[in-house]
Coordinates of N, CA and C in Angstrom, one line a residue:
M17 N -8.8 7.7 23.6 CA -8.3 8.7 22.8 C -9.5 7.8 21.3
K18 N -9.9 9.1 20.7 CA -11.0 9.0 19.5 C -10.0 9.2 18.2
K19 N -9.2 8.6 18.2 CA -8.6 8.8 16.8 C -8.4 7.3 16.2
I20 N -8.5 7.7 14.5 CA -8.5 6.4 13.9 C -7.6 6.6 12.7
L21 N -6.9 5.6 12.6 CA -5.5 6.2 11.7 C -6.6 4.8 10.4
V22 N -6.3 5.7 9.0 CA -6.9 5.0 8.0 C -5.7 4.5 6.6
I23 N -5.4 3.5 6.4 CA -4.1 3.4 5.6 C -5.4 2.8 4.4
H24 N -4.7 3.5 3.1 CA -4.8 2.6 1.5 C -3.6 2.6 1.2
G25 N -3.8 0.9 0.6 CA -2.7 0.6 0.0 C -2.6 0.6 -1.4
P26 N -1.5 -0.2 -1.9 CA -1.0 -0.1 -3.1 C -2.3 0.1 -4.1
N27 N -2.0 0.8 -5.3 CA -2.6 0.9 -6.6 C -4.3 1.6 -5.7
L28 N -4.2 1.3 -4.6 CA -5.8 2.4 -4.3 C -5.7 4.1 -4.9
N29 N -5.1 4.4 -5.2 CA -4.8 5.8 -5.4 C -5.2 5.8 -7.0
M30 N -5.1 4.6 -7.5 CA -6.1 4.5 -9.0 C -7.4 4.4 -9.1
L31 N -7.9 4.6 -8.0 CA -9.4 4.4 -8.2 C -10.7 5.1 -8.8
G32 N -11.0 4.8 -9.3 CA -12.0 5.8 -10.4 C -11.4 5.5 -11.5
V33 N -10.1 5.0 -12.2 CA -9.2 4.8 -13.5 C -9.3 3.0 -13.5
R34 N -8.6 2.8 -12.3 CA -8.5 0.9 -12.4 C -9.3 0.3 -12.3
E35 N -9.8 -0.6 -13.2 CA -10.6 -1.5 -13.5 C -12.0 -0.9 -12.7
P36 N -12.7 -0.5 -13.6 CA -13.8 0.4 -13.1 C -15.2 -0.9 -12.7
E37 N -14.8 -1.9 -13.7 CA -15.9 -2.9 -13.8 C -15.7 -3.7 -12.5
I38 N -14.6 -3.6 -11.7 CA -14.3 -4.4 -10.4 C -14.6 -3.4 -9.4
Y39 N -13.6 -2.2 -9.6 CA -13.6 -1.5 -8.4 C -14.6 0.1 -8.3
G40 N -15.0 -0.1 -9.4 CA -16.5 1.1 -9.7 C -15.2 2.3 -10.1
D41 N -16.1 3.3 -10.0 CA -15.6 4.5 -10.5 C -15.4 5.9 -9.3
V42 N -15.6 5.5 -8.0 CA -15.2 6.5 -7.2 C -13.7 6.5 -7.1
T43 N -13.4 7.3 -7.2 CA -12.0 8.0 -6.8 C -11.6 7.9 -5.0
L44 N -10.7 7.8 -4.7 CA -9.7 8.0 -3.5 C -10.3 9.0 -2.8
K45 N -9.8 9.7 -3.7 CA -10.4 11.6 -3.0 C -12.0 11.6 -2.2
E46 N -12.8 11.0 -3.0 CA -14.3 11.0 -3.2 C -14.6 10.0 -1.6
I47 N -13.5 8.7 -1.7 CA -13.8 7.9 -0.5 C -13.3 8.8 0.8
N48 N -12.3 9.4 0.8 CA -11.5 10.1 1.8 C -12.6 11.3 2.1
E49 N -13.2 11.7 1.4 CA -14.0 12.8 1.7 C -15.4 12.3 2.4
K50 N -16.0 11.0 2.3 CA -16.7 10.4 2.6 C -16.4 9.7 4.4
I51 N -15.3 9.2 4.3 CA -14.9 8.9 5.5 C -14.4 10.0 6.6
K52 N -14.4 11.2 6.1 CA -13.9 12.3 6.8 C -15.4 13.1 7.3
M53 N -16.4 12.9 6.4 CA -18.1 13.3 6.8 C -18.8 12.4 7.6
L54 N -18.3 11.2 7.7 CA -18.7 9.9 8.2 C -17.7 10.3 9.8
A55 N -16.8 10.2 10.0 CA -16.2 10.7 10.9 C -16.4 12.0 12.0
G56 N -16.8 12.5 11.5 CA -17.5 14.3 11.9 C -18.6 14.1 12.5
E57 N -19.5 13.1 11.7 CA -21.0 12.5 12.4 C -20.6 11.7 13.6
I58 N -19.9 11.2 13.6 CA -19.9 9.8 14.7 C -18.8 10.5 16.1
G59 N -18.0 11.5 15.6 CA -17.3 12.1 16.8 C -15.8 11.6 16.9
V60 N -15.3 11.2 15.8 CA -13.5 10.5 15.7 C -12.9 11.2 14.4
E61 N -11.7 11.7 15.4 CA -11.0 12.6 14.3 C -10.1 10.8 13.6
V62 N -9.7 11.3 12.0 CA -9.2 10.3 11.1 C -8.2 11.0 10.6
T63 N -6.9 10.1 10.5 CA -5.9 10.6 9.9 C -5.9 9.6 8.8
I64 N -5.8 9.7 7.2 CA -5.7 9.1 6.0 C -4.2 9.0 5.5
K65 N -3.9 8.1 5.3 CA -2.6 8.0 4.3 C -2.9 6.8 3.2
Q66 N -1.9 7.2 2.3 CA -1.9 5.9 1.0 C -0.6 6.0 0.7
S67 N -0.1 4.8 0.5 CA 1.3 4.8 0.2 C 1.0 3.5 -0.9
N68 N 1.9 3.3 -2.2 CA 2.3 2.1 -2.9 C 3.3 1.3 -2.2
H69 N 4.2 1.8 -1.0 CA 5.2 1.2 -0.9 C 5.2 0.5 0.6
E70 N 5.3 -0.7 0.7 CA 5.4 -1.6 2.0 C 6.1 -0.8 3.2
G71 N 7.0 -1.2 2.8 CA 7.4 0.0 3.9 C 7.1 1.1 4.5
E72 N 6.9 2.0 4.0 CA 5.9 3.1 4.2 C 5.1 2.8 4.8
I73 N 4.2 2.0 4.5 CA 2.8 1.4 5.4 C 3.5 0.9 6.5
I74 N 4.1 0.3 6.6 CA 4.9 -0.5 8.1 C 5.3 0.6 8.9
E75 N 6.2 1.8 8.4 CA 6.6 2.8 8.8 C 5.6 3.7 9.9
T76 N 4.2 3.9 9.0 CA 3.1 4.4 9.2 C 2.3 3.7 10.2
I77 N 2.5 2.4 10.8 CA 1.8 1.3 11.3 C 2.2 1.8 12.5
H78 N 4.0 1.7 12.9 CA 4.7 1.7 13.8 C 4.4 3.1 14.4
G79 N 3.9 3.9 13.8 CA 4.3 5.5 14.3 C 2.7 5.8 14.9
A80 N 1.6 5.1 14.7 CA 0.7 5.1 15.4 C 0.6 4.5 16.5
I81 N 1.6 4.1 17.4 CA 1.2 3.5 18.6 C 1.0 4.5 19.4
G82 N 0.9 4.9 20.5 CA 0.3 6.0 21.5 C -0.4 7.2 20.7
N83 N -0.7 6.9 19.3 CA -1.6 8.1 18.9 C -2.7 7.8 17.9
Y84 N -3.2 7.0 17.8 CA -4.5 5.9 17.5 C -5.0 4.7 18.2
G85 N -6.6 5.1 18.5 CA -7.0 4.0 19.1 C -7.4 2.9 18.2
A86 N -7.4 2.8 16.9 CA -7.7 2.0 16.2 C -6.9 1.7 14.7
I87 N -6.8 1.3 14.1 CA -6.4 1.3 12.6 C -7.3 0.8 11.5
L88 N -7.7 1.3 10.3 CA -8.6 0.7 9.4 C -7.7 0.5 8.5
I89 N -7.4 -0.7 7.8 CA -6.8 -0.8 6.6 C -7.0 -1.6 5.5
N90 N -7.0 -1.3 4.4 CA -7.0 -1.7 3.0 C -5.9 -2.0 2.6
P91 N -4.9 -3.1 2.7 CA -3.8 -3.7 2.8 C -3.9 -4.0 1.1
A92 N -4.9 -3.6 0.4 CA -5.0 -4.4 -1.0 C -3.8 -5.3 -1.7
G93 N -3.2 -5.5 -2.2 CA -2.4 -6.3 -2.9 C -1.5 -7.2 -2.1
Y94 N -1.2 -6.2 -0.8 CA -0.2 -6.7 0.0 C -0.9 -7.8 1.2
T95 N -2.4 -7.8 1.4 CA -3.0 -8.7 2.0 C -2.7 -10.4 1.6
H96 N -2.4 -10.6 0.8 CA -2.0 -11.9 0.3 C -0.7 -11.8 0.3
T97 N 0.4 -11.1 0.7 CA 1.8 -11.6 0.0 C 2.4 -10.8 1.5
S98 N 1.9 -10.0 2.1 CA 3.1 -9.4 3.0 C 3.0 -10.1 4.3
V99 N 3.9 -10.5 4.6 CA 4.6 -11.3 5.9 C 4.9 -10.0 6.8
A100 N 5.5 -9.1 6.2 CA 6.3 -7.9 7.3 C 5.0 -7.3 7.7
L101 N 3.9 -7.1 6.7 CA 2.3 -5.9 7.3 C 2.2 -6.8 8.3
R102 N 1.5 -8.0 8.2 CA 1.2 -8.8 8.9 C 1.8 -8.5 10.4
D103 N 2.9 -8.8 10.0 CA 3.8 -8.5 11.9 C 3.7 -7.2 12.1
A104 N 3.8 -6.1 11.2 CA 3.5 -4.8 11.6 C 2.6 -4.5 12.2
V105 N 1.2 -5.1 12.0 CA 0.0 -4.8 12.9 C -0.1 -5.6 13.8
A106 N 0.7 -6.9 13.9 CA 0.4 -7.7 15.4 C 1.5 -6.6 16.4
S107 N 2.3 -6.5 15.6 CA 3.4 -6.1 16.8 C 2.9 -4.9 17.8
V108 N 2.0 -4.0 16.9 CA 1.6 -2.2 17.5 C 0.7 -2.6 18.8
G109 N -0.1 -3.6 18.6 CA -1.3 -4.2 19.6 C -2.3 -2.9 19.5
I110 N -2.6 -2.8 18.4 CA -3.3 -1.4 18.1 C -4.6 -2.1 17.4
P111 N -5.8 -2.4 17.8 CA -7.0 -3.0 17.3 C -6.9 -2.3 15.6
T112 N -6.8 -3.8 15.0 CA -6.8 -3.2 13.3 C -8.1 -3.9 12.6
I113 N -8.5 -3.4 11.9 CA -9.8 -3.6 11.0 C -9.4 -3.7 9.6
E114 N -9.6 -5.3 8.8 CA -9.0 -5.3 7.5 C -10.1 -5.2 6.6
I115 N -10.6 -4.0 5.6 CA -11.5 -3.7 4.6 C -10.7 -3.9 3.3
H116 N -11.9 -4.5 2.2 CA -11.6 -4.3 1.0 C -13.0 -3.8 0.3
I117 N -13.1 -2.9 -0.7 CA -13.8 -3.0 -1.8 C -14.9 -3.8 -2.1
T118 N -13.7 -5.3 -2.9 CA -14.4 -6.1 -3.3 C -14.5 -7.5 -2.3
N119 N -15.3 -8.3 -2.9 CA -15.3 -9.4 -1.7 C -14.4 -10.3 -2.6
I120 N -13.0 -10.3 -1.7 CA -12.3 -11.3 -1.7 C -12.1 -12.6 -1.9
H121 N -13.2 -13.3 -1.4 CA -13.5 -14.7 -1.1 C -14.5 -14.9 -2.6
K122 N -14.7 -13.8 -3.2 CA -15.5 -14.2 -4.7 C -14.6 -14.0 -5.7
R123 N -13.2 -13.7 -5.7 CA -12.1 -13.1 -6.6 C -11.4 -14.5 -6.8
E124 N -10.1 -14.2 -7.7 CA -9.5 -15.1 -7.8 C -8.7 -15.9 -6.7
D125 N -8.3 -17.5 -7.0 CA -7.9 -18.2 -5.6 C -6.9 -17.3 -5.0
F126 N -5.8 -16.7 -5.5 CA -4.8 -16.4 -4.6 C -5.1 -15.2 -3.8
R127 N -6.6 -14.5 -4.1 CA -7.0 -13.6 -3.1 C -7.7 -13.9 -2.0
H128 N -8.1 -15.1 -1.9 CA -8.8 -15.6 -0.6 C -8.0 -15.8 0.5
R129 N -6.9 -16.0 0.5 CA -6.3 -15.7 1.9 C -5.5 -14.4 2.2
S130 N -6.4 -14.1 3.7 CA -5.0 -13.1 4.0 C -4.4 -13.2 4.8
L131 N -3.1 -12.6 5.0 CA -2.3 -12.7 6.0 C -2.5 -12.0 7.3
L132 N -3.2 -10.7 6.9 CA -3.3 -10.1 8.1 C -4.7 -10.2 8.8
A133 N -5.8 -11.0 8.8 CA -6.8 -11.5 9.0 C -6.7 -11.9 10.4
P134 N -5.6 -12.9 10.4 CA -5.5 -13.4 12.0 C -5.1 -12.9 13.0
V135 N -4.3 -11.4 12.8 CA -4.1 -10.6 13.6 C -5.1 -9.3 13.6
A136 N -5.8 -9.0 12.6 CA -6.4 -7.9 12.8 C -8.0 -8.7 13.8
V137 N -8.4 -8.0 14.3 CA -9.9 -7.7 15.0 C -11.1 -8.1 14.3
G138 N -11.1 -7.9 13.2 CA -12.2 -8.2 12.1 C -11.9 -7.8 10.8
Q139 N -12.7 -8.1 9.5 CA -12.6 -8.0 8.3 C -13.8 -7.7 7.6
I140 N -13.9 -6.6 6.8 CA -15.1 -6.3 6.0 C -14.8 -6.2 4.4
S141 N -15.5 -6.7 3.8 CA -15.0 -6.9 2.4 C -16.9 -6.9 1.6
G142 N -16.3 -6.5 0.2 CA -17.5 -6.7 -0.7 C -18.6 -5.7 -1.0
F143 N -18.7 -4.8 -0.2 CA -19.7 -3.7 0.3 C -19.0 -2.4 -0.8
G144 N -18.3 -2.4 -1.5 CA -17.8 -1.2 -2.5 C -17.5 -0.1 -1.5
I145 N -17.3 1.2 -2.0 CA -17.0 2.1 -0.7 C -17.4 2.2 0.7
N146 N -18.8 1.0 1.0 CA -19.3 1.4 2.1 C -18.5 0.6 3.1
S147 N -17.5 -0.4 2.2 CA -16.7 -1.2 3.2 C -15.6 -0.2 4.6
Y148 N -15.1 0.7 3.5 CA -14.7 1.6 4.4 C -15.5 2.3 5.8
L149 N -17.1 3.1 5.3 CA -17.7 3.2 6.5 C -18.3 2.7 7.1
L150 N -18.5 0.9 7.1 CA -18.9 0.2 8.0 C -17.8 -0.1 8.8
G151 N -16.2 0.0 8.4 CA -15.2 -0.6 9.0 C -14.8 0.8 10.2
L152 N -15.1 2.2 9.6 CA -15.1 3.1 10.5 C -15.8 3.2 11.7
R153 N -17.1 2.9 11.3 CA -18.3 2.4 12.8 C -17.8 1.2 13.3
A154 N -17.1 0.5 13.0 CA -16.8 -1.2 13.7 C -15.3 -0.3 14.5
A155 N -14.3 0.1 13.9 CA -13.2 0.8 14.5 C -13.9 1.3 16.0
T156 N -14.9 2.2 15.5 CA -15.3 3.0 16.9 C -15.5 2.4 18.3
Y157 N -15.9 1.0 18.1 CA -16.2 0.1 19.5 C -14.9 0.2 20.1
F158 N -13.9 -0.2 19.5 CA -12.7 -0.3 20.0 C -12.0 1.2 20.9
L159 N -12.9 2.6 20.8 CA -12.2 3.5 20.9 C -12.6 3.9 22.7
E160 N -13.8 2.9 22.7 CA -14.1 3.3 24.1 C -13.9 2.7 25.1

């Protein structure tokens, strides 16, 4: 199955406006366009979702069973707080790659710990919007 689910977590809809000195001035719409362009180039189908609601993200992950070969997720603030999101990723058995625009290990201490990392196949952080593109390329390895 050459389908990848891309999930943007809370506040990522504010990219381009939200703290541009940290996250840059690229909007979520622009990121999604780049993801779709790369997906076309490498021959995978992507579905992209964004939510500010933990339960909605969990429902999206549950709905991925049997529909996607990999998940690419930027859990944003839920990275450090959501056991429920971690459990959802663990429960579906779908290779999941955690991504972040910034290097979470160079930021505030509370951002250094990811609850998802132990159940993800990998984590990519610190490459700006290219973290998404690197993550998409990495996810394709699990589609083979």
